[in-house]
């Protein structure tokens, strides 16, 4: 049941009552994209000094804003872009003071208490004060991290993607996931305007990572775990807020590039005798164009990159040699190495226009295009590219206006347009993807062709708009606003649109004896809109400069395309369940509260806490699935003679065909996250900052799926106690149900019920230390966390992996709840950047990252469906008491400790991952006043390997037959232990790489 | 309501957000489940007549366990038991594609369920599926029935080979192709040979061979086919062709009745067509006249009957032929008649006659005719196949009359020796003139006569036989000394020789002018004495 209007009113009243227990003071700014500098100018005898000139200068853009103190000596410069400023305070007859390294952060006020000293004219000295540190604090308020401009380029990264920056935090990962949730639940804002890329329904790859803003155009990046401001909305996971650069006030520019050749690439995990090309490079140009002095200027940036990574042959030698002799001619090069490549070009233009001292306008346009696949420069395309091949194009336009209506009231308007398109697999036009269907050799784990769930094209266009009115009344501040998002989605996607073949081994492929799952008939594209409108109200209470409380509520309504779903009368007739029962509107209510308390009042000891609860948007991929799978698409399964391979079977194989359907579960909700964090931060006199924080998150209403057309009740059970739903058939090492035998209604294939009954809980503690001196900046951050959920298979790119393996009541419920797919208990990031004092212009940066391996569940080989539920990806292993299991020893204690029972979900873990990057930069000389800097980058110097391990603990014994107990009907699946269990299935590390580059001009 | 509290909790503070209880709320409310159900009703009857539909003799099937199982197999989803009316009912059955199955533990032996395997159904939300199926006995071919263990009740089909007789064992034999089955204790129903029937009966054994007993019969079609017997020799019939023709309808031809035995319900005749005997059971109830079935006076021209196995005293299995009706048995009856009567008959009459043999018969020696005397009258019969006889033997002849040269003779079927050497037949002394006229009026035709003191007036050799014309002064008579007698005829000279004594059989012969005269045929060389 959704909250009623009365509930919301009551909530608001309560909220305001709590908040209005107030005291005098002044409220800092409430913008999510702008900050303030405010303070008081006094004389030496503590008298307020009026008419003092206060000027804040952005050290990056060199733009300045000024104000004069009033009768009370107070001053305030608001709506400043985040960054590092110099604040100069001058008054006639007094010695000017220059405050350096004043850090301005969004929504916050940098406070200065200025005491000017009388000085006789002429005044020739400026009293300089270092307010901040040599480098800005990385620790962002209320958890998360802040990456300032200088850190964005302090350390090298391979792809220069935005996602790689997220991995600089010990609470985030390189797929932009945070707090135990995947990157697809992270919301990204550029300049306060949300940018949601088109996302693959089941994969994170190729969406967020390749988002189209040139890295060089970023100014700051904030990684937030618990945002307090209610304007940050729409994410069940983390929030990434990036600010783009604005132009300098003077003409400037930079030219940069970096590259690597084959000889500078090394990898221990690469096993092929010859090395295909391993070129990589990036480069770009920026230009600062002042149009009208300080008031109007344009920043332009263009950046491109190309990364090639050699890959070992996709198949093991023995398998490859057998398949190479296949008469079809399509398997001839399975033993060849290949190259994965990514190339991207992006550009951004930003206009900053100060219409008046009270009004700033920002307009930004960016375009990005990315391609990734295998073998672009390696002759014939590699047919067996395991890399997700895709094309992506993003076009983003945004504008914002900030206007100070009165001295106590300002208005922010932001609007944006984005068009994001992603094409995956054969939809991306790659030749090799069309030549060979997804084909799995289950015994060896080999995959021929692309992954079954890859193909598709997704287009998301959106108009967004936000307006917010800020009002301050002494220590009270109120922000009232509304936002609207008008996204349109186009999907051309269906899981297994190219079908998927399963063969036991190469000989089975040669004999064309195996299993097939695919679709019958074309999948029609869907097009729908999911508009959302929201209103928010925020109250800020700042009774004194040491304490600040911010709280807010937000109501939003998301309108689902309920009319777009064609009712399936037959299913309703049979079951009473309606596939078109999509709610036309989801009502969302969120609330946040946060405090910031400077315990000593000296700006050195902070206690901060924040709690928030709000809703994400409903997954548009699920809407597409519900709309597209309403009756027209039919699923087809076959077993036996697949002589038509690589074409879909049409011959004598045992087959079943039925309607595919997806329908919403009852009381559908968008994911809701409640989270909180408390942090303590101590800045020591020595320039060292310590921080400890704890976070908790619980997310509900995550979508899970179940196959509603699974046959009623298990047919029997296997000797390990596993319920078996279909009539099992064995072909060599492949076991799958007789097509149709696992269906409740034979006229239907899978009927996916998408229910918002998933949840995820995260708890983490982060300890960080940072030490900054004028010539060195060292930091380290360690996060220990635990993530549990019932979100089965959420980390696997297949809907079938998300189906409960139904190990039997009550075991299935117990088994479902466990370690999350996204659980990474240990994360450490540490780095150092230094500007050597002895050699001017030389900078060294080293960045080390460690994380625990991702968990996985030991299972049967992918494609083997021993529980006969139609999914070959959800069959956890029952650990037999065999010598081979004992031989796994302590290395795989996750297995040996589960002998005689089903191995717990995500019991095992891939190896830990270490990465080490280093960068050396040195200024060679000045060229027409611009420094020419050369760089040497060492990437992945420890040759980290992030590839997943072979999770197939058990294989089906090819030589033995299925045995059925005539008395009990219990079926025994002959099983052997996979001798390759735990071995690297396919290397995905990027290898060591040395890259040389240059930068002319700029920073 | 609980969710409302959660919403208020969100406002009040983050702590409230984390209230325990929200978990339960989510899991309880948010999961898609197919809760729709339907109803499955039905009734079951015992199809006692195998008609496939409810008919008068059918009865409700009580206490039968009925399960709903997935159409693709697996364990029961719902179960019920039929009541006294054979009705079962299952409510709140989850929707799905199903079929019905029967709990085999509740199904009596022999009964099988029909109409379930292929009849899957889709149970939709709120649907009520009403079904009816039947239990019945399995339908088996005759060959399959033969392979079943005793005690199984089955249905079978076939063509009736015999009319069910109300008395006796009420047995009916069936044929299906080349397979036959004997059914006993067939219920009272009018069945005729050629009817197509369905039998429901219980397998049993008789003489160690499978039979169907306690049979309920349903007439499917009258006179659907004419049952044709299998032609066998008597010996093959006795072994039912090695058992393969057990219970078959067979036909034997031309069998001699070797022996007859009277049993309680009729007569058992041993019949042999020369290949070996088979017993033929002629049951009184079928209306056979046992008097006709005599080894002496009748032979089996053709007998059609059912082969029924029996075990003899030594335990060996043998088959008997059971003719189904008198019409199945075609006999040739040889009536015992006096020679006087026979002499008055024309050709083509089966007769039997007894008398004293007048001449030795040694078929191997060339003589294949036998003459008998009865009360002074004589009868010539031939051809004797293999029975050597001596004069004086008492014999019984069976044969068919034929008129030769105006005299009635018997074409022999057989000769039975009644008693050896009862008497020495005496020859009748006659003159040669009387001999040529068989006593003047043919009275001595075929008789044994003697002439004495007769001159040989002429000799002639015809076809190897030596013919001497004798004349004692009363007229001539031809004495035919057949070559096989071994008599030295060279000693007979027409000019000089005189028969001192000649004994022989008188055999009529028609001259070229149409007149009849008798010739004298000595039986042995010793019958001729020259002076």
PDB file of N, CA and C in Angstrom, chain A residues 573-633:
ATOM      1  N   UNK A 573      -6.610 -15.942 -18.196  1.00  0.00           N
ATOM      2  CA  UNK A 573      -7.646 -16.966 -18.112  1.00  0.00           C
ATOM      3  C   UNK A 573      -7.150 -18.182 -17.342  1.00  0.00           C
ATOM      4  N   UNK A 574      -5.908 -18.500 -17.548  1.00  0.00           N
ATOM      5  CA  UNK A 574      -5.371 -19.699 -16.913  1.00  0.00           C
ATOM      6  C   UNK A 574      -5.042 -19.481 -15.455  1.00  0.00           C
ATOM      7  N   UNK A 575      -4.518 -18.325 -15.144  1.00  0.00           N
ATOM      8  CA  UNK A 575      -3.947 -18.145 -13.807  1.00  0.00           C
ATOM      9  C   UNK A 575      -4.601 -17.051 -13.000  1.00  0.00           C
ATOM     10  N   UNK A 576      -5.345 -16.211 -13.644  1.00  0.00           N
ATOM     11  CA  UNK A 576      -5.889 -15.067 -12.935  1.00  0.00           C
ATOM     12  C   UNK A 576      -4.896 -13.940 -12.773  1.00  0.00           C
ATOM     13  N   UNK A 577      -3.674 -14.137 -13.229  1.00  0.00           N
ATOM     14  CA  UNK A 577      -2.656 -13.089 -13.130  1.00  0.00           C
ATOM     15  C   UNK A 577      -2.649 -12.279 -14.421  1.00  0.00           C
ATOM     16  N   UNK A 578      -2.562 -10.998 -14.265  1.00  0.00           N
ATOM     17  CA  UNK A 578      -2.601 -10.125 -15.437  1.00  0.00           C
ATOM     18  C   UNK A 578      -1.213  -9.578 -15.709  1.00  0.00           C
ATOM     19  N   UNK A 579      -0.785  -9.775 -16.907  1.00  0.00           N
ATOM     20  CA  UNK A 579       0.535  -9.265 -17.267  1.00  0.00           C
ATOM     21  C   UNK A 579       0.506  -7.759 -17.484  1.00  0.00           C
ATOM     22  N   UNK A 580      -0.686  -7.223 -17.688  1.00  0.00           N
ATOM     23  CA  UNK A 580      -0.780  -5.781 -17.940  1.00  0.00           C
ATOM     24  C   UNK A 580      -1.116  -5.015 -16.680  1.00  0.00           C
ATOM     25  N   UNK A 581      -1.016  -5.685 -15.547  1.00  0.00           N
ATOM     26  CA  UNK A 581      -1.380  -5.032 -14.298  1.00  0.00           C
ATOM     27  C   UNK A 581      -0.252  -4.165 -13.781  1.00  0.00           C
ATOM     28  N   UNK A 582       0.260  -3.349 -14.625  1.00  0.00           N
ATOM     29  CA  UNK A 582       1.343  -2.453 -14.228  1.00  0.00           C
ATOM     30  C   UNK A 582       0.708  -1.221 -13.591  1.00  0.00           C
ATOM     31  N   UNK A 583       1.173  -0.831 -12.428  1.00  0.00           N
ATOM     32  CA  UNK A 583       0.599   0.392 -11.844  1.00  0.00           C
ATOM     33  C   UNK A 583       0.915   1.583 -12.741  1.00  0.00           C
ATOM     34  N   UNK A 584      -0.042   2.442 -12.897  1.00  0.00           N
ATOM     35  CA  UNK A 584       0.226   3.590 -13.759  1.00  0.00           C
ATOM     36  C   UNK A 584       1.051   4.652 -13.059  1.00  0.00           C
ATOM     37  N   UNK A 585       1.187   4.524 -11.763  1.00  0.00           N
ATOM     38  CA  UNK A 585       1.936   5.552 -11.052  1.00  0.00           C
ATOM     39  C   UNK A 585       2.562   4.950  -9.806  1.00  0.00           C
ATOM     40  N   UNK A 586       3.813   5.264  -9.617  1.00  0.00           N
ATOM     41  CA  UNK A 586       4.494   4.891  -8.380  1.00  0.00           C
ATOM     42  C   UNK A 586       4.694   6.160  -7.565  1.00  0.00           C
ATOM     43  N   UNK A 587       4.211   6.133  -6.377  1.00  0.00           N
ATOM     44  CA  UNK A 587       4.386   7.291  -5.497  1.00  0.00           C
ATOM     45  C   UNK A 587       5.598   7.048  -4.619  1.00  0.00           C
ATOM     46  N   UNK A 588       6.409   8.039  -4.530  1.00  0.00           N
ATOM     47  CA  UNK A 588       7.651   7.875  -3.787  1.00  0.00           C
ATOM     48  C   UNK A 588       7.743   8.990  -2.751  1.00  0.00           C
ATOM     49  N   UNK A 589       8.185   8.598  -1.634  1.00  0.00           N
ATOM     50  CA  UNK A 589       8.380   9.579  -0.585  1.00  0.00           C
ATOM     51  C   UNK A 589       9.747   9.330   0.031  1.00  0.00           C
ATOM     52  N   UNK A 590      10.496  10.396   0.141  1.00  0.00           N
ATOM     53  CA  UNK A 590      11.817  10.260   0.728  1.00  0.00           C
ATOM     54  C   UNK A 590      12.075  11.345   1.746  1.00  0.00           C
ATOM     55  N   UNK A 591      12.938  11.037   2.632  1.00  0.00           N
ATOM     56  CA  UNK A 591      13.275  12.013   3.670  1.00  0.00           C
ATOM     57  C   UNK A 591      14.749  11.887   4.005  1.00  0.00           C
ATOM     58  N   UNK A 592      15.323  13.019   4.367  1.00  0.00           N
ATOM     59  CA  UNK A 592      16.752  13.016   4.711  1.00  0.00           C
ATOM     60  C   UNK A 592      16.999  13.962   5.873  1.00  0.00           C
ATOM     61  N   UNK A 593      17.999  13.597   6.587  1.00  0.00           N
ATOM     62  CA  UNK A 593      18.410  14.475   7.673  1.00  0.00           C
ATOM     63  C   UNK A 593      19.902  14.298   7.873  1.00  0.00           C
ATOM     64  N   UNK A 594      20.568  15.397   8.114  1.00  0.00           N
ATOM     65  CA  UNK A 594      22.006  15.295   8.327  1.00  0.00           C
ATOM     66  C   UNK A 594      22.486  16.397   9.245  1.00  0.00           C
ATOM     67  N   UNK A 595      23.507  16.078   9.944  1.00  0.00           N
ATOM     68  CA  UNK A 595      24.100  17.094  10.824  1.00  0.00           C
ATOM     69  C   UNK A 595      25.590  17.170  10.539  1.00  0.00           C
ATOM     70  N   UNK A 596      26.113  18.342  10.801  1.00  0.00           N
ATOM     71  CA  UNK A 596      27.544  18.534  10.725  1.00  0.00           C
ATOM     72  C   UNK A 596      27.935  19.379  11.935  1.00  0.00           C
ATOM     73  N   UNK A 597      28.846  18.845  12.670  1.00  0.00           N
ATOM     74  CA  UNK A 597      29.148  19.489  13.957  1.00  0.00           C
ATOM     75  C   UNK A 597      30.666  19.619  14.097  1.00  0.00           C
ATOM     76  N   UNK A 598      31.085  20.863  14.140  1.00  0.00           N
ATOM     77  CA  UNK A 598      32.502  21.137  14.416  1.00  0.00           C
ATOM     78  C   UNK A 598      32.658  21.140  15.928  1.00  0.00           C
ATOM     79  N   UNK A 599      33.172  20.066  16.435  1.00  0.00           N
ATOM     80  CA  UNK A 599      33.107  19.859  17.875  1.00  0.00           C
ATOM     81  C   UNK A 599      33.911  20.900  18.651  1.00  0.00           C
ATOM     82  N   UNK A 600      34.986  21.354  18.077  1.00  0.00           N
ATOM     83  CA  UNK A 600      35.838  22.298  18.804  1.00  0.00           C
ATOM     84  C   UNK A 600      35.614  23.728  18.348  1.00  0.00           C
ATOM     85  N   UNK A 601      34.953  23.862  17.270  1.00  0.00           N
ATOM     86  CA  UNK A 601      34.760  25.193  16.722  1.00  0.00           C
ATOM     87  C   UNK A 601      35.976  25.749  16.035  1.00  0.00           C
ATOM     88  N   UNK A 602      36.986  24.955  15.904  1.00  0.00           N
ATOM     89  CA  UNK A 602      38.227  25.421  15.295  1.00  0.00           C
ATOM     90  C   UNK A 602      38.439  24.822  13.908  1.00  0.00           C
ATOM     91  N   UNK A 603      37.442  24.112  13.425  1.00  0.00           N
ATOM     92  CA  UNK A 603      37.549  23.547  12.074  1.00  0.00           C
ATOM     93  C   UNK A 603      38.492  22.365  11.991  1.00  0.00           C
ATOM     94  N   UNK A 604      38.692  21.696  13.085  1.00  0.00           N
ATOM     95  CA  UNK A 604      39.619  20.557  13.058  1.00  0.00           C
ATOM     96  C   UNK A 604      38.950  19.245  13.432  1.00  0.00           C
ATOM     97  N   UNK A 605      37.857  19.301  14.104  1.00  0.00           N
ATOM     98  CA  UNK A 605      37.235  18.061  14.587  1.00  0.00           C
ATOM     99  C   UNK A 605      35.765  18.083  14.204  1.00  0.00           C
ATOM    100  N   UNK A 606      35.412  17.151  13.392  1.00  0.00           N
ATOM    101  CA  UNK A 606      34.046  17.139  12.883  1.00  0.00           C
ATOM    102  C   UNK A 606      33.356  15.826  13.227  1.00  0.00           C
ATOM    103  N   UNK A 607      32.146  15.971  13.611  1.00  0.00           N
ATOM    104  CA  UNK A 607      31.276  14.804  13.729  1.00  0.00           C
ATOM    105  C   UNK A 607      30.127  15.039  12.764  1.00  0.00           C
ATOM    106  N   UNK A 608      29.962  14.120  11.886  1.00  0.00           N
ATOM    107  CA  UNK A 608      28.926  14.289  10.883  1.00  0.00           C
ATOM    108  C   UNK A 608      28.082  13.024  10.802  1.00  0.00           C
ATOM    109  N   UNK A 609      26.865  13.245  10.506  1.00  0.00           N
ATOM    110  CA  UNK A 609      25.977  12.097  10.355  1.00  0.00           C
ATOM    111  C   UNK A 609      24.874  12.420   9.384  1.00  0.00           C
ATOM    112  N   UNK A 610      24.442  11.435   8.724  1.00  0.00           N
ATOM    113  CA  UNK A 610      23.350  11.646   7.773  1.00  0.00           C
ATOM    114  C   UNK A 610      22.533  10.375   7.659  1.00  0.00           C
ATOM    115  N   UNK A 611      21.280  10.586   7.492  1.00  0.00           N
ATOM    116  CA  UNK A 611      20.373   9.468   7.281  1.00  0.00           C
ATOM    117  C   UNK A 611      19.417   9.852   6.167  1.00  0.00           C
ATOM    118  N   UNK A 612      19.139   8.898   5.334  1.00  0.00           N
ATOM    119  CA  UNK A 612      18.295   9.207   4.181  1.00  0.00           C
ATOM    120  C   UNK A 612      17.515   7.976   3.776  1.00  0.00           C
ATOM    121  N   UNK A 613      16.401   8.252   3.230  1.00  0.00           N
ATOM    122  CA  UNK A 613      15.602   7.173   2.636  1.00  0.00           C
ATOM    123  C   UNK A 613      14.906   7.726   1.414  1.00  0.00           C
ATOM    124  N   UNK A 614      15.105   7.083   0.313  1.00  0.00           N
ATOM    125  CA  UNK A 614      14.411   7.536  -0.880  1.00  0.00           C
ATOM    126  C   UNK A 614      14.394   6.427  -1.926  1.00  0.00           C
ATOM    127  N   UNK A 615      13.675   6.728  -2.981  1.00  0.00           N
ATOM    128  CA  UNK A 615      13.441   5.727  -4.011  1.00  0.00           C
ATOM    129  C   UNK A 615      14.264   5.998  -5.250  1.00  0.00           C
ATOM    130  N   UNK A 616      14.629   4.918  -5.871  1.00  0.00           N
ATOM    131  CA  UNK A 616      15.230   4.987  -7.200  1.00  0.00           C
ATOM    132  C   UNK A 616      14.095   5.020  -8.224  1.00  0.00           C
ATOM    133  N   UNK A 617      14.490   5.080  -9.481  1.00  0.00           N
ATOM    134  CA  UNK A 617      13.491   4.943 -10.539  1.00  0.00           C
ATOM    135  C   UNK A 617      13.252   3.457 -10.798  1.00  0.00           C
ATOM    136  N   UNK A 618      12.099   3.199 -11.312  1.00  0.00           N
ATOM    137  CA  UNK A 618      11.799   1.816 -11.680  1.00  0.00           C
ATOM    138  C   UNK A 618      12.657   1.429 -12.883  1.00  0.00           C
ATOM    139  N   UNK A 619      13.130   0.220 -12.853  1.00  0.00           N
ATOM    140  CA  UNK A 619      14.059  -0.233 -13.887  1.00  0.00           C
ATOM    141  C   UNK A 619      13.373  -0.243 -15.263  1.00  0.00           C
ATOM    142  N   UNK A 620      13.806   0.611 -16.192  1.00  0.00           N
ATOM    143  CA  UNK A 620      13.142   0.623 -17.505  1.00  0.00           C
ATOM    144  C   UNK A 620      13.337  -0.681 -18.270  1.00  0.00           C
ATOM    145  N   UNK A 621      14.433  -1.384 -17.989  1.00  0.00           N
ATOM    146  CA  UNK A 621      14.633  -2.670 -18.673  1.00  0.00           C
ATOM    147  C   UNK A 621      13.540  -3.661 -18.283  1.00  0.00           C
ATOM    148  N   UNK A 622      13.105  -3.574 -17.044  1.00  0.00           N
ATOM    149  CA  UNK A 622      12.009  -4.454 -16.622  1.00  0.00           C
ATOM    150  C   UNK A 622      10.718  -4.061 -17.322  1.00  0.00           C
ATOM    151  N   UNK A 623      10.529  -2.752 -17.511  1.00  0.00           N
ATOM    152  CA  UNK A 623       9.336  -2.316 -18.234  1.00  0.00           C
ATOM    153  C   UNK A 623       9.381  -2.817 -19.679  1.00  0.00           C
ATOM    154  N   UNK A 624      10.553  -2.706 -20.272  1.00  0.00           N
ATOM    155  CA  UNK A 624      10.688  -3.234 -21.635  1.00  0.00           C
ATOM    156  C   UNK A 624      10.357  -4.716 -21.674  1.00  0.00           C
ATOM    157  N   UNK A 625      10.830  -5.414 -20.712  1.00  0.00           N
ATOM    158  CA  UNK A 625      10.592  -6.867 -20.706  1.00  0.00           C
ATOM    159  C   UNK A 625       9.107  -7.159 -20.554  1.00  0.00           C
ATOM    160  N   UNK A 626       8.454  -6.398 -19.707  1.00  0.00           N
ATOM    161  CA  UNK A 626       7.018  -6.626 -19.495  1.00  0.00           C
ATOM    162  C   UNK A 626       6.239  -6.273 -20.761  1.00  0.00           C
ATOM    163  N   UNK A 627       6.677  -5.205 -21.436  1.00  0.00           N
ATOM    164  CA  UNK A 627       5.958  -4.784 -22.645  1.00  0.00           C
ATOM    165  C   UNK A 627       6.239  -5.739 -23.800  1.00  0.00           C
ATOM    166  N   UNK A 628       7.511  -6.087 -23.960  1.00  0.00           N
ATOM    167  CA  UNK A 628       7.869  -6.879 -25.135  1.00  0.00           C
ATOM    168  C   UNK A 628       7.462  -8.338 -24.993  1.00  0.00           C
ATOM    169  N   UNK A 629       7.501  -8.845 -23.804  1.00  0.00           N
ATOM    170  CA  UNK A 629       7.136 -10.254 -23.617  1.00  0.00           C
ATOM    171  C   UNK A 629       5.692 -10.330 -23.126  1.00  0.00           C
ATOM    172  N   UNK A 630       4.803  -9.993 -24.015  1.00  0.00           N
ATOM    173  CA  UNK A 630       3.392 -10.025 -23.637  1.00  0.00           C
ATOM    174  C   UNK A 630       2.618 -11.032 -24.472  1.00  0.00           C
ATOM    175  N   UNK A 631       3.302 -11.746 -25.327  1.00  0.00           N
ATOM    176  CA  UNK A 631       2.591 -12.788 -26.062  1.00  0.00           C
ATOM    177  C   UNK A 631       3.116 -13.049 -27.453  1.00  0.00           C
ATOM    178  N   UNK A 632       3.798 -12.062 -28.033  1.00  0.00           N
ATOM    179  CA  UNK A 632       4.227 -12.237 -29.424  1.00  0.00           C
ATOM    180  C   UNK A 632       5.503 -13.066 -29.535  1.00  0.00           C
ATOM    181  N   UNK A 633       6.329 -12.975 -28.535  1.00  0.00           N
ATOM    182  CA  UNK A 633       7.613 -13.669 -28.593  1.00  0.00           C
ATOM    183  C   UNK A 633       7.449 -15.063 -28.007  1.00  0.00           C
TER     184      UNK A 633
END
